[in-house]
Amino acid sequence: MKKNNSFAEINQVIEKSQFPLILSHILPDGDNIGSVLGMTLLLNAMGKKTTPIVNGTLPYYYRFLPGVEYLCPRETVHHDGYDLVLALDMSDHERGGDLGDFWETCPTVVNIDHHHTNTYFGDYNYVDGDAASNTQILTEMVLAWKWPLTKEVAECFYTGMLTDSGNFTYPATSSKTLRMAAELMNYHPDLPAIRSNVFENVTFRRKKILGKVLTDAVALCDGRLVYSSLNYEACQSLSAEGPDFEGIIDHLIGITDVEFAIFFREMEKGVTKVGFRGRKGRDVTMVATQFGGGGHKAAGGCTLEGNFSDCVDTVLKAAIAYLEG
C-alpha cells in the first residue's frame, strides 16, 4: 500500500544520518539539481559528511548555483560507508540509472518526490503529486523542521521551483507554490543571476538544435498532436548533448491548438528518450505509462529500446489512440 511518512518521521531519519548520499535522476533538470544542491548545503551546515552526485552531465546553465563545488564525480564514489540515500525528484528506481545500485547497499533510502506515478520505492517516502516541484516540497519540509535557511539554499530551491512550474504558470502551480516561493524570497535569492543563467544563457548550438527540431516537426490529428524527432546520427551531426534538449519540447506544446506534444531523441544507438507535454486537460501519463514511463498529467516521459523508427511509430499510435479514443 502506498503511504507517505510524516514530516516528523522523515526529519528524524535524516537528522540521525551522518554520511548521506544525495542522488539526482538521469538527465537532471533545474528542480532536480536545485533539490540536490539545496539539501547538500543544508546538511553540510549541520555537520554531516554529504556526498551529492549529479547523474550525468550538469547543464552549464545551472553551474552558477551555490554548492556545485561539492558535487562528486560518479567514478570517485563507492558503495560503502553511507548510512542514508536521499533520492530526490525520482518517480521510480529506474530514474536513478546506474546510481540506483546504491539503494541496494545502503541501509536506508528516503524518497521525496512530486510525481503522482511514484512507486514509493524508499524505506521512507513522501510524495505529493499535486506539488509544482520537488523544491516546493523541500521548502515546506525545511520550514516545518525549522532548519535555518540561507540565501544560497533559497537560490537553489527557487530555481527549481521556477523552472519546474514554468515560471509559475503550469497547472500544478497553486497558492501553496506561491507561498513557498514567497518564503524563499525573504532570503533574497539572486534573481538577476537566475534569470541571466537559466533564461538568457543559450548557446548557438542549442539554437541550431531547436531550429532543426521545429523544421522537422509534424502535425497530426488535425493539429492537436505535434511531434518531432532526432535520431542518433542527427544528434551526432549537431554535436548535441543531454542538456541541449532541456525545454525543447515546450516549443512544440506552445503551438496553437496543440493538445499533445512528443519529442523523440535517440540518446545512443537503439535507446530512445521520449518526452511528452499535454494541455487542455490531456493526461500524458496515459501514454507514458504504457511504455514504462511516468511523470505528471501535463509532462512526462519514457525510454524505449529498439529500432528508432519503430519506437516513434509505436508511441505515435498510442498517442493517436488516446487522442481519438
Short mmCIF file of C-alpha atoms in Angstrom, two decimals:
data_model
loop_
_atom_site.label_atom_id
_atom_site.label_comp_id
_atom_site.label_asym_id
_atom_site.label_seq_id
_atom_site.Cartn_x
_atom_site.Cartn_y
_atom_site.Cartn_z
CA MET A 1 0.00 0.00 0.00
CA LYS A 2 1.37 3.42 -0.97
CA LYS A 3 1.63 5.59 2.11
CA ASN A 4 3.53 8.73 3.00
CA ASN A 5 5.62 9.02 6.11
CA SER A 6 5.11 12.15 8.15
CA PHE A 7 7.39 15.17 8.02
CA ALA A 8 8.49 14.30 11.56
CA GLU A 9 9.47 10.75 10.57
CA ILE A 10 11.43 11.98 7.53
CA ASN A 11 13.16 14.61 9.68
CA GLN A 12 14.14 12.07 12.31
CA VAL A 13 15.80 9.66 9.88
CA ILE A 14 17.68 12.46 8.06
CA GLU A 15 18.92 14.06 11.27
CA LYS A 16 20.23 10.69 12.53
CA SER A 17 22.31 10.23 9.39
CA GLN A 18 25.97 11.20 9.39
CA PHE A 19 27.02 10.11 5.89
CA PRO A 20 24.13 10.80 3.49
CA LEU A 21 24.39 10.12 -0.23
CA ILE A 22 22.27 12.58 -2.23
CA LEU A 23 21.36 11.39 -5.72
CA SER A 24 19.92 13.11 -8.77
CA HIS A 25 17.98 11.36 -11.52
CA ILE A 26 19.25 10.79 -15.05
CA LEU A 27 19.18 13.86 -17.31
CA PRO A 28 18.92 16.21 -14.32
CA ASP A 29 16.83 19.36 -14.68
CA GLY A 30 16.60 22.55 -12.65
CA ASP A 31 14.25 21.18 -10.00
CA ASN A 32 16.35 18.06 -9.53
CA ILE A 33 19.65 19.95 -9.32
CA GLY A 34 18.15 22.62 -7.07
CA SER A 35 16.91 19.86 -4.75
CA VAL A 36 20.28 18.10 -4.59
CA LEU A 37 22.32 21.27 -4.03
CA GLY A 38 19.91 22.85 -1.58
CA MET A 39 19.81 19.75 0.61
CA THR A 40 23.60 19.40 0.35
CA LEU A 41 24.10 22.92 1.67
CA LEU A 42 21.61 22.39 4.50
CA LEU A 43 23.09 19.08 5.62
CA ASN A 44 26.67 20.33 5.35
CA ALA A 45 25.73 23.20 7.65
CA MET A 46 24.51 20.60 10.15
CA GLY A 47 27.94 18.98 10.17
CA LYS A 48 27.08 15.95 8.05
CA LYS A 49 29.50 14.43 5.55
CA THR A 50 27.39 14.57 2.40
CA THR A 51 28.15 13.01 -0.96
CA PRO A 52 26.00 14.60 -3.69
CA ILE A 53 26.09 13.19 -7.22
CA VAL A 54 24.53 14.56 -10.39
CA ASN A 55 23.62 11.65 -12.63
CA GLY A 56 25.13 12.59 -15.98
CA THR A 57 26.19 15.97 -17.33
CA LEU A 58 25.49 19.02 -15.19
CA PRO A 59 23.86 21.53 -17.58
CA TYR A 60 26.13 24.55 -17.95
CA TYR A 61 23.26 26.96 -17.23
CA TYR A 62 22.94 25.59 -13.68
CA ARG A 63 26.64 25.78 -12.82
CA PHE A 64 26.13 29.17 -11.18
CA LEU A 65 24.13 27.63 -8.34
CA PRO A 66 25.67 27.59 -4.85
CA GLY A 67 27.00 24.20 -3.82
CA VAL A 68 28.18 22.91 -7.22
CA GLU A 69 31.69 22.67 -5.78
CA TYR A 70 30.50 19.83 -3.54
CA LEU A 71 29.33 17.61 -6.40
CA CYS A 72 31.29 14.38 -6.65
CA PRO A 73 32.23 12.68 -9.92
CA ARG A 74 30.43 9.37 -10.28
CA GLU A 75 33.66 7.40 -10.70
CA THR A 76 35.01 8.58 -7.33
CA VAL A 77 32.02 7.32 -5.35
CA HIS A 78 31.99 3.79 -3.95
CA HIS A 79 29.23 1.71 -2.41
CA ASP A 80 30.36 1.58 1.20
CA GLY A 81 30.26 3.99 4.11
CA TYR A 82 26.86 5.64 3.53
CA ASP A 83 24.08 5.38 6.08
CA LEU A 84 21.35 7.11 4.06
CA VAL A 85 20.36 7.65 0.43
CA LEU A 86 18.31 10.76 -0.33
CA ALA A 87 16.54 10.14 -3.65
CA LEU A 88 15.10 13.46 -4.78
CA ASP A 89 12.65 14.11 -7.62
CA MET A 90 12.65 10.47 -8.78
CA SER A 91 9.45 8.64 -9.60
CA ASP A 92 10.98 5.15 -9.55
CA HIS A 93 14.16 3.11 -9.23
CA GLU A 94 14.90 3.35 -12.96
CA ARG A 95 15.15 7.15 -12.80
CA GLY A 96 18.29 6.68 -10.76
CA GLY A 97 20.05 4.98 -13.67
CA ASP A 98 23.13 3.09 -12.52
CA LEU A 99 23.11 5.13 -9.31
CA GLY A 100 20.14 3.02 -8.30
CA ASP A 101 22.66 0.35 -7.36
CA PHE A 102 23.48 2.35 -4.26
CA TRP A 103 19.99 1.74 -2.96
CA GLU A 104 20.73 -1.96 -2.68
CA THR A 105 23.77 -1.45 -0.42
CA CYS A 106 22.62 1.45 1.75
CA PRO A 107 20.60 0.64 4.90
CA THR A 108 18.03 3.44 4.48
CA VAL A 109 16.50 5.13 1.43
CA VAL A 110 14.42 8.31 1.75
CA ASN A 111 12.30 9.09 -1.32
CA ILE A 112 10.97 12.66 -1.67
CA ASP A 113 9.15 13.34 -4.91
CA HIS A 114 6.27 15.15 -6.65
CA HIS A 115 5.36 12.72 -9.45
CA HIS A 116 1.97 11.05 -8.98
CA THR A 117 3.33 7.93 -10.73
CA ASN A 118 5.88 7.43 -7.93
CA THR A 119 6.33 3.78 -6.91
CA TYR A 120 7.13 4.51 -3.24
CA PHE A 121 10.44 2.67 -3.52
CA GLY A 122 12.00 4.12 -0.37
CA ASP A 123 12.14 2.85 3.17
CA TYR A 124 10.68 6.26 3.97
CA ASN A 125 8.56 8.09 1.40
CA TYR A 126 6.98 11.47 0.96
CA VAL A 127 5.24 12.02 -2.36
CA ASP A 128 2.99 14.97 -3.19
CA GLY A 129 1.73 14.61 -6.75
CA ASP A 130 -0.01 17.98 -6.50
CA ALA A 131 3.18 19.93 -5.82
CA ALA A 132 4.50 22.01 -8.71
CA SER A 133 8.09 20.98 -7.97
CA ASN A 134 10.17 18.86 -5.66
CA THR A 135 11.81 22.01 -4.31
CA GLN A 136 8.35 23.20 -3.25
CA ILE A 137 8.05 20.10 -1.05
CA LEU A 138 11.57 20.53 0.34
CA THR A 139 10.90 24.18 1.16
CA GLU A 140 7.75 23.22 3.04
CA MET A 141 9.65 20.49 4.91
CA VAL A 142 12.59 22.69 5.86
CA LEU A 143 10.27 25.39 7.17
CA ALA A 144 8.31 22.84 9.19
CA TRP A 145 11.55 21.41 10.60
CA LYS A 146 12.78 24.92 11.44
CA TRP A 147 16.11 24.27 9.71
CA PRO A 148 17.99 27.54 9.12
CA LEU A 149 17.50 28.67 5.53
CA THR A 150 20.12 30.82 3.79
CA LYS A 151 20.33 32.94 0.66
CA GLU A 152 22.28 30.14 -1.07
CA VAL A 153 19.72 27.45 -0.28
CA ALA A 154 16.93 29.80 -1.33
CA GLU A 155 18.62 30.30 -4.72
CA CYS A 156 18.76 26.54 -5.29
CA PHE A 157 15.18 25.91 -4.24
CA TYR A 158 13.78 28.97 -6.01
CA THR A 159 15.50 27.99 -9.27
CA GLY A 160 14.00 24.52 -9.05
CA MET A 161 10.56 25.87 -8.25
CA LEU A 162 10.72 28.45 -11.04
CA THR A 163 11.84 26.05 -13.77
CA ASP A 164 9.54 23.15 -12.94
CA SER A 165 6.47 25.36 -12.64
CA GLY A 166 7.05 27.07 -15.99
CA ASN A 167 7.71 30.41 -14.30
CA PHE A 168 4.72 29.73 -12.02
CA THR A 169 2.29 29.18 -14.92
CA TYR A 170 1.90 25.39 -15.21
CA PRO A 171 -1.39 23.90 -13.94
CA ALA A 172 0.26 22.43 -10.83
CA THR A 173 1.10 25.95 -9.62
CA SER A 174 -1.02 26.57 -6.53
CA SER A 175 -1.36 29.09 -3.73
CA LYS A 176 1.00 26.86 -1.72
CA THR A 177 3.57 27.06 -4.52
CA LEU A 178 3.49 30.84 -4.38
CA ARG A 179 3.57 30.87 -0.57
CA MET A 180 6.69 28.70 -0.57
CA ALA A 181 8.29 30.94 -3.22
CA ALA A 182 7.44 33.98 -1.08
CA GLU A 183 9.13 32.35 1.91
CA LEU A 184 12.27 31.86 -0.18
CA MET A 185 12.16 35.49 -1.32
CA ASN A 186 12.64 36.51 2.31
CA TYR A 187 16.23 35.23 1.94
CA HIS A 188 16.95 37.40 -1.11
CA PRO A 189 17.92 34.87 -3.80
CA ASP A 190 19.86 36.47 -6.65
CA LEU A 191 17.07 36.85 -9.21
CA PRO A 192 19.23 38.57 -11.87
CA ALA A 193 21.71 35.66 -11.68
CA ILE A 194 18.89 33.13 -12.02
CA ARG A 195 17.40 34.99 -14.98
CA SER A 196 20.66 35.52 -16.83
CA ASN A 197 21.96 31.98 -16.33
CA VAL A 198 18.79 29.97 -16.80
CA PHE A 199 16.81 32.01 -19.33
CA GLU A 200 19.36 34.19 -21.13
CA ASN A 201 22.26 31.77 -21.46
CA VAL A 202 21.50 29.79 -24.63
CA THR A 203 24.39 28.60 -26.78
CA PHE A 204 24.34 28.90 -30.55
CA ARG A 205 24.35 25.10 -30.69
CA ARG A 206 21.12 24.89 -28.69
CA LYS A 207 19.51 27.39 -31.05
CA LYS A 208 20.59 25.29 -34.05
CA ILE A 209 19.13 22.17 -32.44
CA LEU A 210 15.85 23.98 -31.80
CA GLY A 211 15.78 25.11 -35.42
CA LYS A 212 16.22 21.52 -36.60
CA VAL A 213 13.51 20.22 -34.25
CA LEU A 214 10.99 22.85 -35.36
CA THR A 215 11.81 22.42 -39.05
CA ASP A 216 11.20 18.66 -38.82
CA ALA A 217 8.05 18.92 -36.67
CA VAL A 218 4.93 17.11 -37.91
CA ALA A 219 1.29 17.86 -37.04
CA LEU A 220 -1.29 15.04 -36.77
CA CYS A 221 -4.88 14.66 -35.59
CA ASP A 222 -5.98 17.95 -37.16
CA GLY A 223 -3.15 19.78 -35.44
CA ARG A 224 -3.90 18.50 -31.94
CA LEU A 225 -0.77 16.35 -31.89
CA VAL A 226 2.68 17.63 -32.85
CA TYR A 227 5.89 15.63 -32.71
CA SER A 228 9.49 15.93 -33.79
CA SER A 229 12.39 13.51 -33.68
CA LEU A 230 16.16 13.34 -33.86
CA ASN A 231 17.88 10.02 -34.48
CA TYR A 232 21.36 9.25 -33.22
CA GLU A 233 23.06 10.36 -36.41
CA ALA A 234 21.29 13.73 -36.33
CA CYS A 235 22.28 14.26 -32.69
CA GLN A 236 25.88 13.45 -33.55
CA SER A 237 25.93 15.81 -36.52
CA LEU A 238 24.70 18.62 -34.27
CA SER A 239 27.22 17.71 -31.52
CA ALA A 240 24.20 17.67 -29.21
CA GLU A 241 24.40 16.68 -25.55
CA GLY A 242 21.69 15.96 -23.00
CA PRO A 243 21.47 19.49 -21.51
CA ASP A 244 20.95 20.92 -25.00
CA PHE A 245 17.46 19.40 -25.12
CA GLU A 246 16.01 20.81 -21.90
CA GLY A 247 12.96 22.91 -22.77
CA ILE A 248 12.89 21.89 -26.45
CA ILE A 249 9.51 20.22 -26.17
CA ASP A 250 7.96 23.38 -24.71
CA HIS A 251 8.28 24.93 -28.17
CA LEU A 252 6.10 22.11 -29.57
CA ILE A 253 3.34 22.25 -26.97
CA GLY A 254 3.26 26.05 -27.36
CA ILE A 255 1.82 25.84 -30.89
CA THR A 256 -1.76 27.00 -31.40
CA ASP A 257 -4.37 24.22 -30.98
CA VAL A 258 -1.81 21.58 -29.92
CA GLU A 259 -3.04 19.39 -27.07
CA PHE A 260 -0.29 16.76 -27.06
CA ALA A 261 3.38 17.17 -27.97
CA ILE A 262 6.06 14.47 -28.25
CA PHE A 263 9.80 14.76 -28.77
CA PHE A 264 11.85 11.68 -29.64
CA ARG A 265 15.61 11.64 -29.21
CA GLU A 266 17.85 8.65 -29.83
CA MET A 267 20.38 9.09 -27.00
CA GLU A 268 22.51 6.21 -28.20
CA LYS A 269 22.02 3.66 -30.94
CA GLY A 270 18.90 1.69 -30.06
CA VAL A 271 17.92 3.78 -26.98
CA THR A 272 15.26 6.45 -27.44
CA LYS A 273 14.24 9.08 -24.89
CA VAL A 274 10.65 10.24 -25.34
CA GLY A 275 9.30 13.45 -23.82
CA PHE A 276 5.60 14.29 -23.55
CA ARG A 277 3.72 17.51 -22.88
CA GLY A 278 -0.03 17.99 -22.68
CA ARG A 279 -2.55 20.76 -22.19
CA LYS A 280 -6.29 21.39 -22.43
CA GLY A 281 -6.89 18.59 -19.95
CA ARG A 282 -4.80 15.95 -21.69
CA ASP A 283 -3.03 13.47 -19.38
CA VAL A 284 0.27 12.41 -20.97
CA THR A 285 0.82 9.68 -18.38
CA MET A 286 -1.96 7.73 -20.10
CA VAL A 287 0.58 7.15 -22.88
CA ALA A 288 3.87 7.33 -20.97
CA THR A 289 2.92 4.55 -18.55
CA GLN A 290 2.20 2.19 -21.44
CA PHE A 291 5.94 2.21 -22.11
CA GLY A 292 7.21 2.01 -18.55
CA GLY A 293 7.41 5.77 -18.08
CA GLY A 294 5.56 8.26 -15.94
CA GLY A 295 5.50 11.85 -14.78
CA HIS A 296 2.74 14.40 -14.28
CA LYS A 297 -0.53 14.91 -16.09
CA ALA A 298 0.94 17.68 -18.24
CA ALA A 299 4.54 16.45 -18.50
CA GLY A 300 6.07 13.00 -18.65
CA GLY A 301 8.50 10.74 -20.41
CA CYS A 302 9.76 7.23 -21.05
CA THR A 303 12.75 5.43 -22.53
CA LEU A 304 12.47 2.73 -25.19
CA GLU A 305 14.93 0.27 -26.67
CA GLY A 306 14.92 -0.91 -30.27
CA ASN A 307 14.86 0.49 -33.77
CA PHE A 308 14.33 4.25 -33.64
CA SER A 309 11.67 4.41 -36.38
CA ASP A 310 9.77 1.55 -34.78
CA CYS A 311 9.83 3.31 -31.40
CA VAL A 312 8.49 6.51 -32.97
CA ASP A 313 5.71 4.66 -34.79
CA THR A 314 4.68 2.65 -31.72
CA VAL A 315 4.42 5.67 -29.42
CA LEU A 316 2.62 7.76 -32.03
CA LYS A 317 -0.01 5.04 -32.49
CA ALA A 318 -0.63 5.00 -28.74
CA ALA A 319 -0.85 8.81 -28.59
CA ILE A 320 -3.24 8.96 -31.53
CA ALA A 321 -5.41 6.25 -29.96
CA TYR A 322 -5.52 8.26 -26.75
CA LEU A 323 -6.47 11.50 -28.52
CA GLU A 324 -9.13 9.87 -30.66
CA GLY A 325 -10.42 7.49 -28.02
#
